[in-house]
Amino acid sequence: MYRCRTRHFAEIDTNIQMKYSTIKNVFYRFGEWVEVSEDTKHKLGLRERKKAKTMASIQMHALRLFNELGYHETTVEQIAEAAEISPSTFFRYFASKEEVVIKDNYDPLLIASFEKQPAELSPLQALRNAIISGTNELSDAELETMRNRNRLIMAVPELRGATLNSLTGTMQLFAEIVAERIGRKPDDPDVRTFAGAVIGVNISVMLYYAEHSDADFASLLAEALGKLEFSFTL
C-alpha cells in the first residue's frame, strides 16, 4: 500500500480516480499485467496503458534480478537493461532502487472500496471490508509476488527503512478517510491510534505470510482485523 498518501482521494487527480475506481477494472498492480475490458482500455488511453505496462515490466525484472543476484549486487543499469529501457527512463518511474520494491498502486483501490462501504458499518468494519475485498481480488501470482517482496524487505535494512516511511504514509491515509467518515479530524489522537493499530495488524500478517508458504493471506488478515474489532472502538 503506497504512494501519494497524504492527499485525500478527492484530491487525487482525475486520471488516477478513473483508473482505480473499481477493483475489477484494474489492469496494473505490483509487477502484474491484468486483463481488463475493452471499454476500460479505451478510457485509459494508449499512453496510460503503456506507462502502466512499463512500470510492471521494470518491477518484474527487478524482483527477478534481486532474487538471482541479490539486492545490493543488482544495479539500476542491470534492471533497465533487462526491462529494455534506459536508466533515465527507470528514474522517470522510480526515484530509487528501493522504490522499485516498495511502490505499488493498491491505495487508490482501497480508498475507492472504503468509500463504497455502507454508512451503518463502524470505521473498522468498513476499513476491514475494503482491505479484505482488495485482498480477495489478488491472483496467485500477485500473492506470490507479495510474499517475495516481503521477504526481500525483511532481509534488506534499507528496504525496511523505506517501508516504515511508506507505512507512515498509509497510516495518515487511513486517518484521513476514517476521520471524514466519522466527522472528526485526522490528527485526533484516537483516530491516529486507530489507524496505527490497523497498520500494526497488517504488518504482523505480512511478516507471518512471508515466513509461512502454506498460509492463506486473506484469511489471516480477516481473522486478525476481526480480533482488533473486539478490542478497539471509535
GROMACS .gro file of C-alpha atoms in nm:
model
  234
    1MET     CA    1   0.000   0.000   0.000
    2TYR     CA    2   0.180   0.302  -0.116
    3ARG     CA    3   0.218   0.631  -0.272
    4CYS     CA    4   0.087   0.981  -0.256
    5ARG     CA    5  -0.092   0.906   0.068
    6THR     CA    6  -0.108   1.247   0.229
    7ARG     CA    7  -0.386   1.363  -0.006
    8HIS     CA    8  -0.748   1.265   0.031
    9PHE     CA    9  -0.897   1.060  -0.252
   10ALA     CA   10  -1.099   1.357  -0.375
   11GLU     CA   11  -0.775   1.546  -0.431
   12ILE     CA   12  -0.603   1.269  -0.626
   13ASP     CA   13  -0.601   1.363  -0.992
   14THR     CA   14  -0.893   1.252  -1.207
   15ASN     CA   15  -0.685   1.012  -1.416
   16ILE     CA   16  -0.595   0.813  -1.105
   17GLN     CA   17  -0.956   0.813  -0.989
   18MET     CA   18  -1.071   0.685  -1.328
   19LYS     CA   19  -0.804   0.414  -1.341
   20TYR     CA   20  -0.871   0.279  -0.995
   21SER     CA   21  -1.240   0.349  -0.940
   22THR     CA   22  -1.326  -0.022  -0.926
   23ILE     CA   23  -1.114  -0.318  -0.830
   24LYS     CA   24  -1.237  -0.537  -1.114
   25ASN     CA   25  -1.121  -0.288  -1.377
   26VAL     CA   26  -0.765  -0.258  -1.251
   27PHE     CA   27  -0.515  -0.366  -1.512
   28TYR     CA   28  -0.194  -0.300  -1.320
   29ARG     CA   29  -0.086  -0.390  -0.973
   30PHE     CA   30   0.265  -0.454  -0.848
   31GLY     CA   31   0.459  -0.629  -1.121
   32GLU     CA   32   0.142  -0.770  -1.274
   33TRP     CA   33  -0.042  -0.706  -1.601
   34VAL     CA   34  -0.409  -0.792  -1.556
   35GLU     CA   35  -0.661  -0.833  -1.839
   36VAL     CA   36  -0.943  -0.578  -1.842
   37SER     CA   37  -1.240  -0.492  -2.059
   38GLU     CA   38  -1.204  -0.312  -2.391
   39ASP     CA   39  -1.413  -0.026  -2.251
   40THR     CA   40  -1.166   0.025  -1.965
   41LYS     CA   41  -0.872   0.014  -2.204
   42HIS     CA   42  -1.040   0.280  -2.418
   43LYS     CA   43  -1.095   0.508  -2.118
   44LEU     CA   44  -0.738   0.474  -2.002
   45GLY     CA   45  -0.583   0.554  -2.336
   46LEU     CA   46  -0.282   0.407  -2.507
   47ARG     CA   47  -0.032   0.630  -2.327
   48GLU     CA   48  -0.152   0.535  -1.979
   49ARG     CA   49  -0.159   0.166  -2.067
   50LYS     CA   50   0.197   0.183  -2.196
   51LYS     CA   51   0.313   0.361  -1.880
   52ALA     CA   52   0.149   0.101  -1.657
   53LYS     CA   53   0.290  -0.185  -1.863
   54THR     CA   54   0.641  -0.036  -1.847
   55MET     CA   55   0.616   0.009  -1.472
   56ALA     CA   56   0.505  -0.352  -1.429
   57SER     CA   57   0.788  -0.474  -1.651
   58ILE     CA   58   1.052  -0.282  -1.455
   59GLN     CA   59   0.930  -0.421  -1.125
   60MET     CA   60   0.901  -0.775  -1.259
   61HIS     CA   61   1.259  -0.773  -1.390
   62ALA     CA   62   1.388  -0.601  -1.077
   63LEU     CA   63   1.245  -0.868  -0.846
   64ARG     CA   64   1.382  -1.142  -1.067
   65LEU     CA   65   1.730  -0.990  -1.060
   66PHE     CA   66   1.716  -0.930  -0.686
   67ASN     CA   67   1.632  -1.298  -0.637
   68GLU     CA   68   1.903  -1.415  -0.876
   69LEU     CA   69   2.187  -1.175  -0.796
   70GLY     CA   70   2.097  -1.022  -0.461
   71TYR     CA   71   1.954  -0.681  -0.386
   72HIS     CA   72   2.281  -0.496  -0.327
   73GLU     CA   73   2.453  -0.669  -0.618
   74THR     CA   74   2.187  -0.561  -0.868
   75THR     CA   75   2.228  -0.218  -1.027
   76VAL     CA   76   1.974   0.016  -1.179
   77GLU     CA   77   2.158  -0.026  -1.508
   78GLN     CA   78   2.103  -0.403  -1.498
   79ILE     CA   79   1.734  -0.358  -1.424
   80ALA     CA   80   1.699  -0.109  -1.707
   81GLU     CA   81   1.876  -0.340  -1.950
   82ALA     CA   82   1.654  -0.635  -1.854
   83ALA     CA   83   1.342  -0.421  -1.898
   84GLU     CA   84   1.477  -0.284  -2.228
   85ILE     CA   85   1.470   0.077  -2.116
   86SER     CA   86   1.735   0.339  -2.039
   87PRO     CA   87   1.844   0.420  -1.681
   88SER     CA   88   1.692   0.767  -1.726
   89THR     CA   89   1.357   0.604  -1.807
   90PHE     CA   90   1.387   0.394  -1.491
   91PHE     CA   91   1.414   0.712  -1.285
   92ARG     CA   92   1.106   0.857  -1.451
   93TYR     CA   93   0.909   0.576  -1.289
   94PHE     CA   94   1.102   0.522  -0.966
   95ALA     CA   95   1.302   0.768  -0.759
   96SER     CA   96   1.540   0.499  -0.632
   97LYS     CA   97   1.616   0.129  -0.633
   98GLU     CA   98   1.433   0.099  -0.301
   99GLU     CA   99   1.116   0.242  -0.453
  100VAL     CA  100   1.102  -0.025  -0.723
  101VAL     CA  101   1.031  -0.273  -0.441
  102ILE     CA  102   0.811  -0.054  -0.224
  103LYS     CA  103   0.592   0.122  -0.479
  104ASP     CA  104   0.255  -0.016  -0.584
  105ASN     CA  105  -0.093   0.104  -0.677
  106TYR     CA  106  -0.305  -0.053  -0.405
  107ASP     CA  107  -0.402   0.259  -0.210
  108PRO     CA  108  -0.645   0.405  -0.467
  109LEU     CA  109  -0.817   0.066  -0.479
  110LEU     CA  110  -0.856   0.058  -0.104
  111ILE     CA  111  -0.988   0.415  -0.088
  112ALA     CA  112  -1.246   0.352  -0.357
  113SER     CA  113  -1.366   0.037  -0.182
  114PHE     CA  114  -1.375   0.208   0.160
  115GLU     CA  115  -1.592   0.492   0.032
  116LYS     CA  116  -1.844   0.241  -0.105
  117GLN     CA  117  -1.897   0.071   0.232
  118PRO     CA  118  -2.246   0.109   0.390
  119ALA     CA  119  -2.279   0.401   0.630
  120GLU     CA  120  -2.407   0.180   0.911
  121LEU     CA  121  -2.076  -0.003   0.939
  122SER     CA  122  -1.826   0.103   1.203
  123PRO     CA  123  -1.499   0.258   1.078
  124LEU     CA  124  -1.314  -0.065   1.147
  125GLN     CA  125  -1.578  -0.279   0.975
  126ALA     CA  126  -1.570  -0.052   0.670
  127LEU     CA  127  -1.190  -0.049   0.655
  128ARG     CA  128  -1.172  -0.424   0.714
  129ASN     CA  129  -1.418  -0.490   0.431
  130ALA     CA  130  -1.224  -0.261   0.199
  131ILE     CA  131  -0.891  -0.427   0.277
  132ILE     CA  132  -1.028  -0.780   0.251
  133SER     CA  133  -1.216  -0.714  -0.072
  134GLY     CA  134  -0.895  -0.594  -0.234
  135THR     CA  135  -0.700  -0.889  -0.097
  136ASN     CA  136  -0.956  -1.136  -0.231
  137GLU     CA  137  -0.904  -0.993  -0.580
  138LEU     CA  138  -0.532  -1.075  -0.583
  139SER     CA  139  -0.425  -1.353  -0.816
  140ASP     CA  140  -0.199  -1.637  -0.701
  141ALA     CA  141   0.085  -1.472  -0.891
  142GLU     CA  142   0.028  -1.142  -0.711
  143LEU     CA  143   0.019  -1.313  -0.372
  144GLU     CA  144   0.348  -1.486  -0.450
  145THR     CA  145   0.493  -1.153  -0.560
  146MET     CA  146   0.378  -1.002  -0.231
  147ARG     CA  147   0.544  -1.283  -0.038
  148ASN     CA  148   0.871  -1.235  -0.226
  149ARG     CA  149   0.861  -0.860  -0.172
  150ASN     CA  150   0.805  -0.901   0.200
  151ARG     CA  151   1.090  -1.149   0.230
  152LEU     CA  152   1.318  -0.909   0.048
  153ILE     CA  153   1.209  -0.618   0.269
  154MET     CA  154   1.279  -0.822   0.582
  155ALA     CA  155   1.628  -0.910   0.459
  156VAL     CA  156   1.745  -0.565   0.346
  157PRO     CA  157   1.779  -0.286   0.607
  158GLU     CA  158   1.735  -0.006   0.350
  159LEU     CA  159   1.407  -0.156   0.239
  160ARG     CA  160   1.284  -0.191   0.596
  161GLY     CA  161   1.351   0.179   0.647
  162ALA     CA  162   1.176   0.273   0.322
  163THR     CA  163   0.882   0.054   0.415
  164LEU     CA  164   0.849   0.226   0.753
  165ASN     CA  165   0.826   0.562   0.576
  166SER     CA  166   0.572   0.416   0.336
  167LEU     CA  167   0.357   0.272   0.614
  168THR     CA  168   0.364   0.603   0.799
  169GLY     CA  169   0.204   0.749   0.489
  170THR     CA  170  -0.053   0.472   0.481
  171MET     CA  171  -0.138   0.538   0.845
  172GLN     CA  172  -0.201   0.903   0.759
  173LEU     CA  173  -0.420   0.797   0.467
  174PHE     CA  174  -0.626   0.570   0.695
  175ALA     CA  175  -0.661   0.853   0.947
  176GLU     CA  176  -0.788   1.089   0.678
  177ILE     CA  177  -1.050   0.863   0.525
  178VAL     CA  178  -1.173   0.738   0.865
  179ALA     CA  179  -1.186   1.090   1.010
  180GLU     CA  180  -1.401   1.207   0.721
  181ARG     CA  181  -1.635   0.913   0.767
  182ILE     CA  182  -1.698   0.986   1.136
  183GLY     CA  183  -1.676   1.365   1.124
  184ARG     CA  184  -1.354   1.407   1.318
  185LYS     CA  185  -1.010   1.546   1.238
  186PRO     CA  186  -0.727   1.327   1.103
  187ASP     CA  187  -0.495   1.446   1.380
  188ASP     CA  188  -0.739   1.341   1.652
  189PRO     CA  189  -0.532   1.116   1.884
  190ASP     CA  190  -0.799   0.845   1.884
  191VAL     CA  191  -0.820   0.846   1.505
  192ARG     CA  192  -0.442   0.823   1.472
  193THR     CA  193  -0.427   0.544   1.729
  194PHE     CA  194  -0.695   0.356   1.537
  195ALA     CA  195  -0.506   0.397   1.208
  196GLY     CA  196  -0.182   0.285   1.373
  197ALA     CA  197  -0.349  -0.024   1.515
  198VAL     CA  198  -0.476  -0.127   1.171
  199ILE     CA  199  -0.128  -0.076   1.023
  200GLY     CA  200   0.021  -0.286   1.304
  201VAL     CA  201  -0.216  -0.572   1.225
  202ASN     CA  202  -0.123  -0.553   0.857
  203ILE     CA  203   0.248  -0.562   0.936
  204SER     CA  204   0.214  -0.866   1.161
  205VAL     CA  205   0.012  -1.055   0.899
  206MET     CA  206   0.251  -0.962   0.617
  207LEU     CA  207   0.551  -1.083   0.815
  208TYR     CA  208   0.380  -1.410   0.905
  209TYR     CA  209   0.275  -1.463   0.545
  210ALA     CA  210   0.630  -1.408   0.423
  211GLU     CA  211   0.756  -1.682   0.653
  212HIS     CA  212   0.479  -1.941   0.605
  213SER     CA  213   0.431  -2.056   0.247
  214ASP     CA  214   0.115  -2.252   0.327
  215ALA     CA  215  -0.068  -1.961   0.490
  216ASP     CA  216  -0.380  -1.805   0.339
  217PHE     CA  217  -0.319  -1.430   0.337
  218ALA     CA  218  -0.681  -1.319   0.310
  219SER     CA  219  -0.793  -1.548   0.594
  220LEU     CA  220  -0.508  -1.439   0.818
  221LEU     CA  221  -0.584  -1.074   0.760
  222ALA     CA  222  -0.958  -1.114   0.812
  223GLU     CA  223  -0.905  -1.301   1.139
  224ALA     CA  224  -0.650  -1.051   1.269
  225LEU     CA  225  -0.864  -0.749   1.189
  226GLY     CA  226  -1.163  -0.926   1.340
  227LYS     CA  227  -0.976  -0.956   1.671
  228LEU     CA  228  -0.898  -0.587   1.660
  229GLU     CA  229  -1.267  -0.514   1.612
  230PHE     CA  230  -1.349  -0.660   1.953
  231SER     CA  231  -1.084  -0.456   2.134
  232PHE     CA  232  -1.095  -0.114   1.968
  233THR     CA  233  -1.393   0.113   1.916
  234LEU     CA  234  -1.401   0.459   1.764
   0.00000   0.00000   0.00000
